[in-house]
Short mmCIF file of C-alpha atoms in Angstrom, two decimals:
data_model
loop_
_atom_site.label_atom_id
_atom_site.label_comp_id
_atom_site.label_asym_id
_atom_site.label_seq_id
_atom_site.Cartn_x
_atom_site.Cartn_y
_atom_site.Cartn_z
CA UNK M 1 -153.00 -15.60 87.04
CA UNK M 2 -151.15 -12.35 86.75
CA UNK M 3 -147.84 -14.13 87.45
CA UNK M 4 -148.47 -16.56 84.61
CA UNK M 5 -149.24 -13.75 82.22
CA UNK M 6 -146.09 -11.90 83.29
CA UNK M 7 -143.93 -15.03 82.81
CA UNK M 8 -145.53 -15.66 79.43
CA UNK M 9 -144.77 -12.09 78.31
CA UNK M 10 -141.16 -12.42 79.45
CA UNK M 11 -140.74 -15.70 77.54
CA UNK M 12 -142.21 -14.12 74.41
CA UNK M 13 -139.75 -11.22 74.65
CA UNK M 14 -136.78 -13.56 75.10
CA UNK M 15 -137.94 -15.71 72.19
CA UNK M 16 -138.33 -12.69 69.92
CA UNK M 17 -134.84 -11.45 70.90
CA UNK M 18 -133.38 -14.89 70.18
CA UNK M 19 -135.07 -14.99 66.80
CA UNK M 20 -133.69 -11.53 65.99
CA UNK M 21 -130.15 -12.59 66.98
CA UNK M 22 -130.34 -15.82 64.97
CA UNK M 23 -131.62 -13.98 61.92
CA UNK M 24 -128.82 -11.35 62.07
CA UNK M 25 -126.40 -11.46 59.02
CA UNK M 26 -123.34 -11.92 61.18
CA UNK M 27 -124.80 -14.77 63.19
CA UNK M 28 -125.65 -16.83 60.13
CA UNK M 29 -121.90 -17.49 59.66
CA UNK M 30 -121.35 -18.71 63.23
CA UNK M 31 -121.85 -21.95 65.10
CA UNK M 32 -122.09 -23.02 68.73
CA UNK M 33 -119.52 -25.04 70.58
CA UNK M 34 -120.70 -26.95 73.69
CA UNK M 35 -118.11 -27.79 76.30
CA UNK M 36 -117.92 -30.78 78.63
CA UNK M 37 -119.51 -28.78 81.45
CA UNK M 38 -122.36 -27.52 79.36
CA UNK M 39 -120.74 -24.22 78.47
CA UNK M 40 -121.86 -22.83 75.13
CA UNK M 41 -119.45 -20.80 72.96
CA UNK M 42 -120.49 -19.10 69.75
CA UNK M 43 -117.63 -19.11 67.24
CA UNK M 44 -117.77 -16.97 64.13
CA UNK M 45 -116.82 -18.77 60.92
CA UNK M 46 -114.40 -16.01 59.80
CA UNK M 47 -112.41 -16.13 63.01
CA UNK M 48 -112.35 -19.91 62.78
CA UNK M 49 -110.93 -19.86 59.28
CA UNK M 50 -108.32 -17.28 60.30
CA UNK M 51 -107.22 -19.44 63.21
CA UNK M 52 -106.97 -22.52 61.01
CA UNK M 53 -104.95 -20.72 58.32
CA UNK M 54 -102.66 -19.16 60.92
CA UNK M 55 -102.06 -22.51 62.59
CA UNK M 56 -101.21 -24.17 59.26
CA UNK M 57 -98.83 -21.32 58.32
CA UNK M 58 -97.11 -21.49 61.70
CA UNK M 59 -96.65 -25.25 61.39
CA UNK M 60 -95.15 -24.82 57.91
CA UNK M 61 -92.67 -22.27 59.25
CA UNK M 62 -91.65 -24.55 62.10
CA UNK M 63 -91.20 -27.55 59.81
CA UNK M 64 -89.19 -25.49 57.29
CA UNK M 65 -86.92 -24.16 60.03
CA UNK M 66 -86.31 -27.65 61.40
CA UNK M 67 -85.52 -28.94 57.89
CA UNK M 68 -82.98 -26.16 57.22
CA UNK M 69 -81.45 -26.63 60.67
CA UNK M 70 -80.70 -30.29 60.05
CA UNK M 71 -79.67 -29.71 56.44
CA UNK M 72 -77.08 -26.90 57.12
CA UNK M 73 -73.61 -28.08 58.10
CA UNK M 74 -70.60 -25.75 58.48
CA UNK M 75 -68.00 -26.49 55.78
CA UNK M 76 -64.99 -26.10 58.05
CA UNK M 77 -62.83 -28.61 56.20
CA UNK M 78 -63.33 -26.99 52.78
CA UNK M 79 -62.46 -23.51 54.05
CA UNK M 80 -59.33 -24.74 55.79
CA UNK M 81 -58.15 -26.43 52.58
CA UNK M 82 -58.88 -23.26 50.58
CA UNK M 83 -56.95 -21.01 52.98
CA UNK M 84 -54.07 -23.48 53.12
CA UNK M 85 -53.84 -23.40 49.32
CA UNK M 86 -53.82 -19.60 49.34
CA UNK M 87 -51.06 -19.53 51.93
CA UNK M 88 -48.94 -21.94 49.90
CA UNK M 89 -49.43 -19.82 46.78
CA UNK M 90 -48.40 -16.66 48.65
CA UNK M 91 -45.27 -18.37 49.97
CA UNK M 92 -44.39 -19.57 46.46
CA UNK M 93 -44.78 -16.03 45.09
CA UNK M 94 -42.61 -14.65 47.87
CA UNK M 95 -39.86 -17.19 47.11
CA UNK M 96 -40.05 -16.38 43.40
CA UNK M 97 -39.94 -12.67 44.20
CA UNK M 98 -36.83 -13.09 46.33
CA UNK M 99 -35.14 -15.22 43.67
CA UNK M 100 -35.86 -12.70 40.91
CA UNK M 101 -34.69 -9.75 43.01
CA UNK M 102 -31.40 -11.52 43.73
CA UNK M 103 -31.02 -12.34 40.04
CA UNK M 104 -31.74 -8.75 38.99
CA UNK M 105 -29.25 -7.38 41.51
CA UNK M 106 -26.52 -9.71 40.25
CA UNK M 107 -27.25 -8.77 36.63
CA UNK M 108 -27.13 -5.06 37.45
CA UNK M 109 -23.75 -5.45 39.15
CA UNK M 110 -22.39 -7.47 36.22
CA UNK M 111 -23.67 -4.97 33.63
CA UNK M 112 -22.32 -1.95 35.50
CA UNK M 113 -18.92 -3.59 35.91
CA UNK M 114 -18.67 -4.55 32.23
CA UNK M 115 -19.74 -1.10 31.03
CA UNK M 116 -17.32 0.73 33.28
CA UNK M 117 -14.38 -1.43 32.22
CA UNK M 118 -15.25 -1.36 28.50
CA UNK M 119 -15.58 2.44 28.46
CA UNK M 120 -18.48 2.33 26.00
CA UNK M 121 -19.86 5.70 25.05
CA UNK M 122 -23.43 6.36 26.11
CA UNK M 123 -26.36 7.65 24.15
CA UNK M 124 -26.30 10.57 26.56
CA UNK M 125 -22.84 11.51 25.22
CA UNK M 126 -24.00 10.97 21.63
CA UNK M 127 -26.91 13.30 22.20
CA UNK M 128 -24.60 16.01 23.51
CA UNK M 129 -22.18 15.56 20.62
CA UNK M 130 -24.93 16.00 18.05
CA UNK M 131 -26.33 19.07 19.79
CA UNK M 132 -22.96 20.79 20.36
CA UNK M 133 -20.74 22.69 17.95
CA UNK M 134 -18.21 20.81 15.87
CA UNK M 135 -14.79 20.76 17.40
CA UNK M 136 -16.11 21.53 20.88
CA UNK M 137 -14.85 19.45 23.76
CA UNK M 138 -17.21 16.58 24.52
CA UNK M 139 -17.91 15.80 28.16
CA UNK M 140 -17.12 12.31 29.28
CA UNK M 141 -20.13 10.25 30.33
CA UNK M 142 -20.44 9.85 34.06
CA UNK M 143 -21.83 6.76 35.74
CA UNK M 144 -23.41 7.94 38.99
CA UNK M 145 -23.55 5.31 41.67
CA UNK M 146 -26.63 4.27 43.54
CA UNK M 147 -27.13 6.20 46.74
CA UNK M 148 -28.59 4.34 49.75
CA UNK M 149 -30.68 6.83 51.78
CA UNK M 150 -29.05 5.75 55.04
CA UNK M 151 -25.68 7.00 53.74
CA UNK M 152 -26.82 10.33 52.34
CA UNK M 153 -29.35 11.32 54.96
CA UNK M 154 -32.07 11.56 52.31
CA UNK M 155 -35.68 10.79 53.22
CA UNK M 156 -36.33 7.04 53.32
CA UNK M 157 -37.48 5.37 50.13
CA UNK M 158 -41.21 4.59 50.30
CA UNK M 159 -42.34 1.01 50.00
CA UNK M 160 -43.67 -0.15 46.66
CA UNK M 161 -47.36 -0.98 46.30
CA UNK M 162 -46.72 -4.14 44.25
CA UNK M 163 -44.22 -6.51 45.84
CA UNK M 164 -43.61 -8.63 42.74
CA UNK M 165 -41.02 -6.72 40.67
CA UNK M 166 -41.94 -5.75 37.12
CA UNK M 167 -39.36 -3.17 36.02
CA UNK M 168 -35.71 -2.32 36.67
CA UNK M 169 -33.52 0.71 35.90
CA UNK M 170 -30.26 0.04 34.04
CA UNK M 171 -27.36 2.11 32.63
CA UNK M 172 -28.12 5.29 34.55
CA UNK M 173 -25.83 8.08 33.37
CA UNK M 174 -25.81 11.79 34.08
CA UNK M 175 -23.91 14.87 33.05
CA UNK M 176 -24.03 18.62 32.59
CA UNK M 177 -23.60 20.66 29.41
CA UNK M 178 -23.49 24.39 29.82
CA UNK M 179 -26.24 25.09 32.31
CA UNK M 180 -28.36 22.06 31.49
CA UNK M 181 -28.25 19.01 33.73
CA UNK M 182 -29.66 15.77 32.40
CA UNK M 183 -29.67 12.04 32.85
CA UNK M 184 -30.48 8.95 30.83
CA UNK M 185 -31.25 5.34 31.71
CA UNK M 186 -32.99 2.25 30.43
CA UNK M 187 -36.20 1.00 31.97
CA UNK M 188 -36.44 -2.76 31.53
CA UNK M 189 -39.37 -5.15 31.78
CA UNK M 190 -38.29 -7.94 34.12
CA UNK M 191 -41.06 -10.39 33.39
CA UNK M 192 -40.90 -9.90 29.61
CA UNK M 193 -44.17 -11.79 29.14
CA UNK M 194 -46.57 -8.86 28.94
CA UNK M 195 -46.49 -5.16 28.17
CA UNK M 196 -45.87 -2.91 31.18
CA UNK M 197 -47.01 0.69 30.98
CA UNK M 198 -47.09 3.59 33.39
CA UNK M 199 -45.37 6.85 34.33
CA UNK M 200 -41.83 7.85 35.32
CA UNK M 201 -41.34 10.68 37.78
CA UNK M 202 -37.87 12.05 38.59
CA UNK M 203 -37.31 13.99 41.82
CA UNK M 204 -34.16 15.80 42.94
CA UNK M 205 -33.53 15.56 46.68
CA UNK M 206 -31.79 18.68 48.07
CA UNK M 207 -29.02 18.51 50.60
CA UNK M 208 -30.87 20.86 52.94
CA UNK M 209 -33.75 18.93 54.51
CA UNK M 210 -35.76 22.13 54.85
CA UNK M 211 -36.11 22.41 51.07
CA UNK M 212 -39.05 20.85 49.28
CA UNK M 213 -38.49 18.19 46.65
CA UNK M 214 -38.11 19.89 43.27
CA UNK M 215 -39.54 17.51 40.68
CA UNK M 216 -39.56 17.30 36.91
CA UNK M 217 -42.28 17.98 35.96
CA UNK M 218 -42.99 20.17 38.98
CA UNK M 219 -45.53 18.57 41.26
CA UNK M 220 -46.37 18.33 44.93
CA UNK M 221 -44.59 15.66 46.95
CA UNK M 222 -46.04 14.45 50.24
CA UNK M 223 -44.83 11.64 52.50
CA UNK M 224 -41.98 11.00 50.08
CA UNK M 225 -44.26 10.31 47.10
CA UNK M 226 -45.42 12.46 44.15
CA UNK M 227 -49.08 13.35 44.49
CA UNK M 228 -49.89 13.25 40.75
CA UNK M 229 -47.96 10.42 39.03
CA UNK M 230 -49.96 10.84 35.81
CA UNK M 231 -48.04 14.06 35.13
CA UNK M 232 -44.82 12.08 34.71
CA UNK M 233 -43.28 10.69 31.54
CA UNK M 234 -45.42 7.92 30.04
CA UNK M 235 -43.85 4.61 29.00
CA UNK M 236 -45.09 1.35 27.54
CA UNK M 237 -42.56 -1.46 27.10
CA UNK M 238 -42.33 -5.16 26.45
CA UNK M 239 -38.51 -5.36 26.66
CA UNK M 240 -36.79 -2.04 27.49
CA UNK M 241 -36.85 1.64 26.60
CA UNK M 242 -34.32 4.47 26.72
CA UNK M 243 -35.44 7.38 28.92
CA UNK M 244 -33.87 10.86 28.98
CA UNK M 245 -34.45 13.54 31.58
CA UNK M 246 -33.73 17.28 31.37
CA UNK M 247 -33.58 19.34 34.54
CA UNK M 248 -32.59 22.67 33.02
CA UNK M 249 -30.46 25.14 34.97
CA UNK M 250 -29.49 23.91 38.42
CA UNK M 251 -26.53 23.76 40.74
CA UNK M 252 -25.63 20.08 41.33
CA UNK M 253 -23.93 21.00 44.61
CA UNK M 254 -27.35 21.76 46.10
CA UNK M 255 -28.70 18.26 45.52
CA UNK M 256 -27.61 14.91 46.90
CA UNK M 257 -29.65 12.37 44.93
CA UNK M 258 -31.95 11.86 41.98
CA UNK M 259 -34.87 9.71 43.06
CA UNK M 260 -36.76 8.02 40.24
CA UNK M 261 -40.29 6.71 40.77
CA UNK M 262 -42.00 4.26 38.41
CA UNK M 263 -45.80 4.01 38.62
CA UNK M 264 -48.25 1.91 36.67
CA UNK M 265 -51.22 3.48 34.89
CA UNK M 266 -53.41 3.00 37.97
CA UNK M 267 -50.98 5.04 40.11
CA UNK M 268 -49.48 2.13 42.08
CA UNK M 269 -45.76 2.41 42.83
CA UNK M 270 -43.77 -0.30 41.00
CA UNK M 271 -40.16 0.77 41.57
CA UNK M 272 -38.16 3.55 43.24
CA UNK M 273 -34.39 4.09 43.25
CA UNK M 274 -31.86 6.81 44.18
CA UNK M 275 -28.84 7.87 42.09
CA UNK M 276 -26.03 10.29 42.77
CA UNK M 277 -26.18 13.85 41.41
CA UNK M 278 -22.79 14.54 39.81
CA UNK M 279 -21.08 17.82 38.96
CA UNK M 280 -19.00 17.17 35.85
CA UNK M 281 -18.05 19.93 33.42
#
């Protein structure tokens, strides 16, 4: 009798605990899963929804990745055609550059030969005649020749930043009046289809390699190039322009060449050329 009462009390306690668990707020949103072997698993509704949403999202990612994988194809043929077209264009520009440089060189030789044989008076001589006293002896214009650096021992000419030529220097003449040395030349637009503008910097190269480059206007020269091209003489041309340089008092015997740099407004080197420094009375 006592055993029955004890078992009855234990069953009542278990039933009351079960009722308390079933009536809990968290357990109302859960359900039981019964396995094949009689195992019972209580699954909360929130965790179930999270698992379903996560599974759907993962499947969407997998399907999207598979779709993009089959859709993407490397466009090897299009890139090869594009690069082949660029290479052909570069080769065409190089051929045109070579042709124009040969043409310019031949024109310069023809112009220099015709001017020397005709004995035409330069604007440099006209400028001296107007500035001098009447009756004074007029110096003859001198046509300095171009000076290759390998013959004079001057520092090598730096390479230009723009390979396609845009400007050329013609009719370079130099002379000395009193204690003033000067030069004049024409800067010409080769392409003649657009305005070219920039800066001209003239540098005298001394015979002694230990000397620094004296420049007009004075500026620092490093690695054979002026450091501040914007301090040079500004020009803007469609055809050509006459340029005159004044170096003031100097001894021409101390210098071996006059190196002229031509930069565009962005500071890129367009043209560079050496001319002889002459000592004419």
